[in-house]
Short mmCIF file of C-alpha atoms in Angstrom, two decimals:
data_model
loop_
_atom_site.label_atom_id
_atom_site.label_comp_id
_atom_site.label_asym_id
_atom_site.label_seq_id
_atom_site.Cartn_x
_atom_site.Cartn_y
_atom_site.Cartn_z
CA MET A 25 -107.34 -81.59 181.63
CA ASN A 26 -105.22 -80.89 178.57
CA LYS A 27 -106.39 -77.50 177.29
CA SER A 28 -105.58 -78.44 173.70
CA ASN A 29 -108.30 -81.09 173.90
CA ASP A 30 -110.81 -78.78 175.59
CA PRO A 31 -113.59 -78.13 173.06
CA THR A 32 -114.41 -74.82 174.77
CA ASN A 33 -110.95 -73.48 173.83
CA SER A 34 -110.94 -74.70 170.23
CA LYS A 35 -111.96 -72.82 167.11
CA PRO A 36 -113.27 -74.27 163.87
CA MET A 37 -110.44 -74.97 161.46
CA ASP A 38 -111.95 -72.78 158.75
CA GLU A 39 -112.07 -69.82 161.19
CA ILE A 40 -108.42 -70.37 162.13
CA ASP A 41 -107.48 -70.57 158.47
CA THR A 42 -109.42 -67.38 157.73
CA ASN A 43 -107.74 -65.49 160.58
CA LEU A 44 -104.32 -66.76 159.53
CA TYR A 45 -104.92 -65.78 155.91
CA GLN A 46 -106.12 -62.30 156.83
CA GLY A 47 -103.12 -61.77 159.11
CA VAL A 48 -100.64 -62.85 156.44
CA ARG A 49 -102.50 -60.87 153.79
CA ASN A 50 -102.43 -57.68 155.88
CA THR A 51 -98.70 -58.10 156.48
CA LEU A 52 -98.03 -58.46 152.76
CA MET A 53 -100.24 -55.49 151.85
CA LYS A 54 -98.42 -53.28 154.37
CA ALA A 55 -95.04 -54.48 153.09
CA ARG A 56 -96.02 -53.75 149.49
CA SER A 57 -97.22 -50.29 150.41
CA LYS A 58 -93.95 -49.59 152.22
CA ALA A 59 -91.96 -50.91 149.25
CA TYR A 60 -93.89 -48.67 146.86
CA SER A 61 -93.44 -45.63 149.13
CA ALA A 62 -89.70 -46.27 149.45
CA VAL A 63 -89.15 -46.68 145.70
CA ASN A 64 -91.37 -43.73 144.93
CA SER A 65 -89.61 -41.44 147.41
CA ALA A 66 -86.21 -42.44 145.99
CA MET A 67 -87.42 -41.78 142.44
CA VAL A 68 -88.82 -38.33 143.23
CA GLU A 69 -85.61 -37.36 145.05
CA ALA A 70 -83.49 -38.63 142.17
CA TYR A 71 -85.51 -36.76 139.54
CA TRP A 72 -85.30 -33.54 141.59
CA GLU A 73 -81.51 -33.91 141.81
CA ILE A 74 -81.24 -34.69 138.10
CA GLY A 75 -83.33 -31.61 137.33
CA GLN A 76 -81.05 -29.50 139.53
CA GLN A 77 -77.89 -30.83 137.87
CA ILE A 78 -79.28 -30.20 134.38
CA ASP A 79 -80.47 -26.70 135.28
CA GLU A 80 -77.06 -25.76 136.70
CA ALA A 81 -75.26 -27.22 133.68
CA VAL A 82 -77.48 -25.51 131.11
CA GLY A 83 -77.87 -22.16 132.81
CA GLN A 84 -78.88 -19.56 130.24
CA ARG A 85 -77.28 -21.37 127.30
CA ALA A 86 -80.38 -22.57 125.45
CA GLU A 87 -78.60 -23.85 122.33
CA TYR A 88 -75.97 -25.66 124.38
CA GLY A 89 -78.77 -27.19 126.47
CA LYS A 90 -80.44 -28.79 123.43
CA GLY A 91 -77.30 -30.63 122.36
CA MET A 92 -76.38 -31.56 125.91
CA LEU A 93 -79.82 -33.03 126.67
CA LYS A 94 -79.78 -35.08 123.48
CA SER A 95 -76.38 -36.56 124.28
CA LEU A 96 -77.27 -37.14 127.93
CA ALA A 97 -80.55 -38.82 126.99
CA GLU A 98 -78.81 -41.20 124.59
CA GLN A 99 -76.24 -42.24 127.18
CA LEU A 100 -78.75 -42.68 129.99
CA THR A 101 -81.14 -44.69 127.80
CA THR A 102 -78.32 -47.01 126.76
CA GLU A 103 -77.36 -47.73 130.37
CA PHE A 104 -80.64 -47.37 132.30
CA GLY A 105 -83.35 -48.15 129.74
CA LYS A 106 -86.54 -46.21 129.02
CA GLY A 107 -87.63 -43.12 130.86
CA PHE A 108 -84.68 -40.86 130.16
CA ASN A 109 -85.43 -39.36 126.75
CA GLU A 110 -85.04 -35.63 126.10
CA SER A 111 -88.61 -34.75 127.04
CA SER A 112 -88.30 -36.67 130.33
CA LEU A 113 -85.08 -34.83 131.19
CA ARG A 114 -86.69 -31.48 130.35
CA ARG A 115 -89.56 -32.41 132.66
CA MET A 116 -87.09 -33.19 135.48
CA ARG A 117 -85.57 -29.76 135.02
CA GLN A 118 -89.04 -28.23 135.07
CA PHE A 119 -89.75 -30.18 138.29
CA PHE A 120 -86.69 -28.67 139.95
CA LYS A 121 -87.58 -25.16 138.80
CA MET A 122 -91.21 -25.41 139.97
CA PHE A 123 -90.33 -27.04 143.31
CA SER A 124 -86.93 -25.46 143.87
CA ASN A 125 -87.12 -25.72 147.68
CA ARG A 126 -86.35 -29.38 148.29
CA ALA A 127 -87.52 -29.17 151.91
CA THR A 128 -91.08 -28.37 150.81
CA LEU A 129 -91.53 -31.47 148.64
CA TRP A 130 -94.42 -33.72 149.64
CA HIS A 131 -92.76 -37.11 150.03
CA GLU A 132 -96.15 -38.83 150.07
CA LEU A 133 -96.63 -37.92 146.41
CA SER A 134 -95.41 -39.97 143.48
CA TRP A 135 -93.75 -38.79 140.29
CA SER A 136 -97.12 -39.27 138.56
CA HIS A 137 -98.68 -36.88 141.11
CA TYR A 138 -96.00 -34.28 140.46
CA ARG A 139 -96.41 -34.61 136.69
CA LEU A 140 -100.06 -33.60 137.11
CA LEU A 141 -99.20 -30.75 139.45
CA MET A 142 -96.62 -29.39 136.99
CA LYS A 143 -99.41 -28.85 134.45
CA LEU A 144 -100.90 -26.23 136.78
CA LYS A 145 -99.38 -22.87 135.89
CA ASP A 146 -100.90 -21.01 138.83
CA GLU A 147 -98.68 -21.47 141.89
CA SER A 148 -101.52 -21.11 144.40
CA ARG A 149 -103.55 -23.86 142.70
CA ARG A 150 -100.47 -26.07 142.51
CA GLU A 151 -99.77 -25.54 146.21
CA PHE A 152 -103.40 -26.24 147.16
CA TYR A 153 -103.70 -29.49 145.21
CA GLY A 154 -100.29 -30.73 146.35
CA ARG A 155 -101.03 -30.08 150.00
CA GLU A 156 -104.53 -31.56 149.87
CA CYS A 157 -103.25 -34.58 147.94
CA ALA A 158 -100.60 -35.29 150.57
CA GLU A 159 -102.92 -34.75 153.54
CA SER A 160 -105.82 -36.77 152.09
CA ALA A 161 -103.66 -39.50 150.52
CA TRP A 162 -105.25 -39.13 147.08
CA SER A 163 -104.27 -41.55 144.37
CA VAL A 164 -103.15 -40.16 141.01
CA ARG A 165 -106.61 -40.75 139.56
CA GLN A 166 -108.22 -39.01 142.53
CA LEU A 167 -105.93 -36.00 142.10
CA GLU A 168 -106.68 -35.85 138.39
CA ARG A 169 -110.43 -35.99 139.04
CA GLN A 170 -110.21 -33.24 141.66
CA ILE A 171 -108.30 -30.97 139.28
CA ASN A 172 -110.67 -31.68 136.39
CA SER A 173 -113.71 -31.06 138.62
CA PHE A 174 -112.28 -27.66 139.70
CA LEU A 175 -112.19 -28.53 143.39
CA TYR A 176 -110.07 -25.46 144.19
CA GLU A 177 -112.56 -23.09 142.58
CA ARG A 178 -115.57 -24.91 144.06
CA LEU A 179 -114.14 -24.70 147.57
CA LEU A 180 -113.61 -20.97 147.18
CA ALA A 181 -117.32 -20.67 146.37
CA THR A 182 -118.47 -23.08 149.11
CA GLN A 183 -119.65 -22.04 152.55
CA LYS A 184 -117.44 -23.17 155.42
CA SER A 185 -119.97 -25.75 156.64
CA GLY A 186 -119.91 -27.60 153.32
CA ILE A 187 -116.15 -27.69 152.70
CA LYS A 188 -115.59 -31.08 154.37
CA SER A 189 -118.35 -32.68 152.32
CA VAL A 190 -116.92 -31.32 149.06
CA LYS A 191 -113.44 -32.57 149.94
CA ASN A 192 -114.65 -36.06 150.85
CA GLU A 193 -116.78 -36.64 147.75
CA ILE A 194 -113.74 -37.99 145.87
CA HIS A 195 -113.67 -41.20 147.92
CA SER A 196 -117.06 -42.27 146.57
CA LEU A 197 -116.39 -41.05 143.03
CA GLU A 198 -112.90 -42.52 142.64
CA PRO A 199 -111.88 -45.30 145.10
CA LYS A 200 -108.20 -45.60 145.96
CA SER A 201 -106.00 -47.97 143.95
CA SER A 202 -104.59 -51.04 145.66
CA PRO A 203 -100.83 -51.58 146.14
CA ASP A 204 -101.04 -54.25 143.43
CA TYR A 205 -101.99 -51.51 140.98
CA VAL A 206 -99.59 -48.79 142.01
CA LEU A 207 -96.62 -51.16 142.02
CA LYS A 208 -97.25 -51.60 138.29
CA ASP A 209 -97.00 -47.86 137.64
CA PRO A 210 -95.04 -47.60 134.35
CA TYR A 211 -92.86 -44.82 135.83
CA ILE A 212 -91.86 -47.03 138.76
CA LEU A 213 -91.08 -49.88 136.37
CA GLU A 214 -89.02 -47.60 134.14
CA PHE A 215 -87.10 -46.26 137.14
CA LEU A 216 -86.26 -49.81 138.26
CA ASP A 217 -85.67 -50.95 134.65
CA LEU A 218 -88.25 -53.73 135.08
CA LYS A 219 -90.40 -55.27 132.38
CA GLU A 220 -93.91 -53.88 132.17
CA ASN A 221 -96.98 -56.09 132.49
CA ARG A 222 -99.42 -54.75 129.92
CA ASP A 223 -102.46 -56.73 131.11
CA TYR A 224 -103.20 -54.69 134.22
CA HIS A 225 -104.35 -51.60 132.35
CA GLU A 226 -107.85 -52.95 131.85
CA SER A 227 -110.47 -54.61 134.04
CA ASP A 228 -110.95 -58.39 133.99
CA LEU A 229 -114.10 -57.99 131.91
CA GLU A 230 -112.38 -55.81 129.33
CA GLN A 231 -109.41 -58.19 129.15
CA ALA A 232 -111.76 -61.09 128.48
CA LEU A 233 -113.46 -59.09 125.73
CA ILE A 234 -110.11 -58.20 124.20
CA ASP A 235 -109.14 -61.90 124.21
CA LYS A 236 -112.31 -62.82 122.33
CA LEU A 237 -112.02 -59.89 119.94
CA GLN A 238 -108.46 -60.92 119.11
CA GLU A 239 -109.57 -64.49 118.36
CA PHE A 240 -112.56 -63.28 116.32
CA LEU A 241 -110.48 -61.09 114.02
CA LEU A 242 -107.78 -63.72 113.50
CA GLU A 243 -110.41 -66.32 112.65
CA LEU A 244 -112.18 -64.10 110.11
CA GLY A 245 -109.74 -65.15 107.39
CA LYS A 246 -109.61 -61.61 106.00
CA GLY A 247 -105.88 -60.99 106.21
CA PHE A 248 -105.44 -59.99 109.87
CA SER A 249 -102.03 -60.58 111.46
CA PHE A 250 -101.60 -59.93 115.18
CA VAL A 251 -99.02 -57.26 116.08
CA ALA A 252 -99.49 -56.27 119.73
CA ARG A 253 -101.90 -55.79 122.62
CA GLN A 254 -101.67 -53.00 125.17
CA LYS A 255 -99.23 -51.33 122.77
CA ARG A 256 -97.65 -48.48 124.69
CA ILE A 257 -97.29 -45.06 123.08
CA THR A 258 -95.25 -42.44 124.93
CA ILE A 259 -95.65 -38.78 124.01
CA GLU A 260 -93.79 -36.14 126.01
CA GLY A 261 -93.47 -38.59 128.89
CA ASP A 262 -97.20 -39.46 128.95
CA HIS A 263 -98.10 -43.12 128.43
CA TYR A 264 -101.07 -44.32 126.33
CA TYR A 265 -102.08 -47.90 125.56
CA VAL A 266 -103.72 -49.22 122.40
CA ASP A 267 -105.72 -52.34 123.23
CA LEU A 268 -105.07 -54.26 120.01
CA VAL A 269 -102.89 -53.67 116.96
CA PHE A 270 -103.13 -55.76 113.77
CA TYR A 271 -101.59 -55.56 110.32
CA ASN A 272 -103.84 -56.52 107.43
CA TYR A 273 -101.63 -57.97 104.72
CA ILE A 274 -104.39 -57.78 102.10
CA LEU A 275 -105.08 -54.10 102.69
CA LYS A 276 -101.42 -53.48 103.55
CA CYS A 277 -102.21 -51.28 106.53
CA PHE A 278 -102.25 -51.23 110.33
CA VAL A 279 -105.54 -51.62 112.15
CA VAL A 280 -105.61 -50.22 115.70
CA ILE A 281 -108.51 -51.07 118.03
CA ASP A 282 -109.44 -49.45 121.34
CA LEU A 283 -112.05 -50.80 123.73
CA LYS A 284 -113.90 -48.40 126.02
CA ALA A 285 -116.09 -49.12 129.03
CA GLY A 286 -119.51 -47.53 128.82
CA LYS A 287 -120.94 -45.41 126.04
CA LEU A 288 -118.89 -43.89 123.27
CA THR A 289 -117.81 -40.28 123.89
CA TYR A 290 -116.21 -37.66 121.69
CA GLN A 291 -113.04 -38.07 123.79
CA ASP A 292 -112.91 -41.74 122.78
CA VAL A 293 -113.21 -40.83 119.11
CA GLY A 294 -110.50 -38.19 119.56
CA GLN A 295 -108.22 -40.73 121.22
CA ILE A 296 -108.52 -43.31 118.43
CA ASP A 297 -107.84 -40.52 115.94
CA PHE A 298 -104.70 -39.69 117.93
CA TYR A 299 -103.59 -43.35 117.77
CA VAL A 300 -104.20 -43.44 114.02
CA ARG A 301 -102.17 -40.28 113.45
CA TYR A 302 -99.36 -41.60 115.64
CA PHE A 303 -99.11 -44.78 113.56
CA GLU A 304 -99.23 -42.72 110.40
CA ASP A 305 -96.30 -40.60 111.57
CA LYS A 306 -94.17 -43.05 113.59
CA VAL A 307 -94.95 -46.63 112.62
CA LYS A 308 -96.22 -47.22 109.10
CA LEU A 309 -93.83 -47.52 106.17
CA PRO A 310 -94.10 -45.38 103.00
CA GLU A 311 -95.53 -48.30 101.03
CA ASP A 312 -98.27 -48.97 103.61
CA ASN A 313 -101.82 -47.76 103.11
CA PRO A 314 -103.37 -45.35 105.65
CA THR A 315 -103.88 -46.70 109.17
CA ILE A 316 -107.42 -47.67 110.20
CA GLY A 317 -108.70 -47.08 113.72
CA ILE A 318 -111.68 -48.75 115.35
CA VAL A 319 -113.09 -47.73 118.72
CA LEU A 320 -115.56 -50.06 120.45
CA CYS A 321 -117.72 -49.25 123.45
CA THR A 322 -118.96 -51.93 125.83
CA ASP A 323 -122.29 -50.47 126.94
CA LYS A 324 -124.44 -53.57 126.46
CA ASN A 325 -127.56 -51.47 125.86
CA ASP A 326 -125.95 -49.47 123.09
CA THR A 327 -122.96 -51.48 121.86
CA MET A 328 -121.49 -49.74 118.86
CA ALA A 329 -118.35 -49.34 116.80
CA LYS A 330 -116.77 -46.27 115.27
CA TYR A 331 -114.29 -46.43 112.41
CA SER A 332 -111.77 -43.63 112.27
CA VAL A 333 -109.89 -43.27 108.99
CA LEU A 334 -107.70 -40.39 107.86
CA SER A 335 -109.55 -37.89 105.73
CA ASP A 336 -107.03 -38.11 102.89
CA ASN A 337 -107.78 -41.77 102.14
CA LYS A 338 -108.01 -42.56 98.48
CA ASN A 339 -111.50 -43.57 97.39
CA LEU A 340 -110.19 -46.84 95.96
CA PHE A 341 -108.70 -47.84 99.28
CA ALA A 342 -111.74 -46.63 101.25
CA SER A 343 -114.05 -48.82 99.19
CA LYS A 344 -111.65 -51.76 99.28
CA TYR A 345 -111.19 -51.90 103.04
CA MET A 346 -114.93 -52.45 103.55
CA LEU A 347 -114.49 -55.81 101.81
CA TYR A 348 -111.90 -57.04 104.28
CA LEU A 349 -112.81 -55.39 107.57
CA PRO A 350 -115.66 -56.76 109.68
CA THR A 351 -118.77 -54.64 109.37
CA GLU A 352 -119.93 -52.50 112.25
CA GLU A 353 -122.85 -54.92 112.71
CA GLU A 354 -120.47 -57.91 112.94
CA LEU A 355 -118.27 -56.19 115.51
CA THR A 356 -121.14 -55.00 117.70
CA HIS A 357 -122.83 -58.41 117.54
CA GLU A 358 -119.62 -60.21 118.52
CA LEU A 359 -118.89 -57.79 121.33
CA LYS A 360 -122.42 -57.98 122.72
CA ARG A 361 -122.51 -61.78 122.44
CA GLU A 362 -119.23 -62.20 124.31
CA TRP A 363 -120.28 -59.65 126.95
CA GLU A 364 -123.41 -61.70 127.66
CA ILE A 365 -121.44 -64.98 127.80
CA ILE A 366 -118.88 -63.51 130.22
CA GLU A 367 -121.56 -62.00 132.45
CA ARG A 368 -123.54 -65.24 132.48
CA LYS A 369 -120.43 -67.20 133.46
CA LYS A 370 -119.72 -64.67 136.20
CA GLU A 371 -123.24 -65.08 137.59
CA LEU A 372 -122.89 -68.88 137.58
CA ASP A 373 -119.56 -68.65 139.39
CA GLU A 374 -121.09 -66.36 142.02
CA GLU A 375 -124.02 -68.77 142.54
CA ALA A 376 -121.64 -71.73 142.87
CA GLY A 377 -119.64 -69.84 145.50
CA ARG A 378 -122.67 -69.18 147.70
#
């Protein structure tokens, strides 16, 4: 008998397709992880060498170093794109000085990992977090959470029997990022001089809400002109992203909007204030009115908006902008309505897929 026609040796086509897909998918995921690791290792090595070369060139000549870094930054930026401004070069020098023994570098860690570690002034803490990060394969977000939750100090105060449990809690609190996410790391993209995809910085739900919010404001007919979404701001090598930026040609000012998952926190208010002050200092023209910031939270049980305006606003302008900006009630109603529509559509899609 021909075995290919033997029903006992055959598998359902959908099972074969599933197995084939999973096999191909696993191969691609492994390849992407290897590609990320290779690029990341090359970047860390390069930045260490750059830091060494700068440190040797500058030596003890502080004034000479300032002029040299400025000139070097300009030349590198012209040829290699973003990522090589003066502050970035100073950070590379700091990297070399903090991790001067090249043989002790953890090659599993990315440049983003090392940037976090360099903020730790205490060498023993830096060594602990670096070693644990490498051994436990923490993502950048996991490392940041462990530092902010004082893991080092908590372990010192924990009995030996509970140490493993404390170390492992991060995996439930902060799941690892997928290769799809880490390959879009802005530092990797800068190093390769590739164009950044701004959409990945938010979840699908938040992106959908931003889409609707953008349409809502443009359809208000109150002078809103779209400027940018996921507008990147870089301060001392750290990247921040403003969800939406508009210019209101009636008020003659920028309006920056940030969307936050969950309830509004004082950190969220502080961040929108930072965005507003950045636009005041770096973006707006002398003839523009003060920048307006709006932070929205997406907690559907307590959806709210917070306007952040510079304290030195003129009363005339402060009273005028209320005529042309949507009210807090309008914004919260629109956000809540769209949240419910998106969630309802998601539920219908899940039911249809069952």
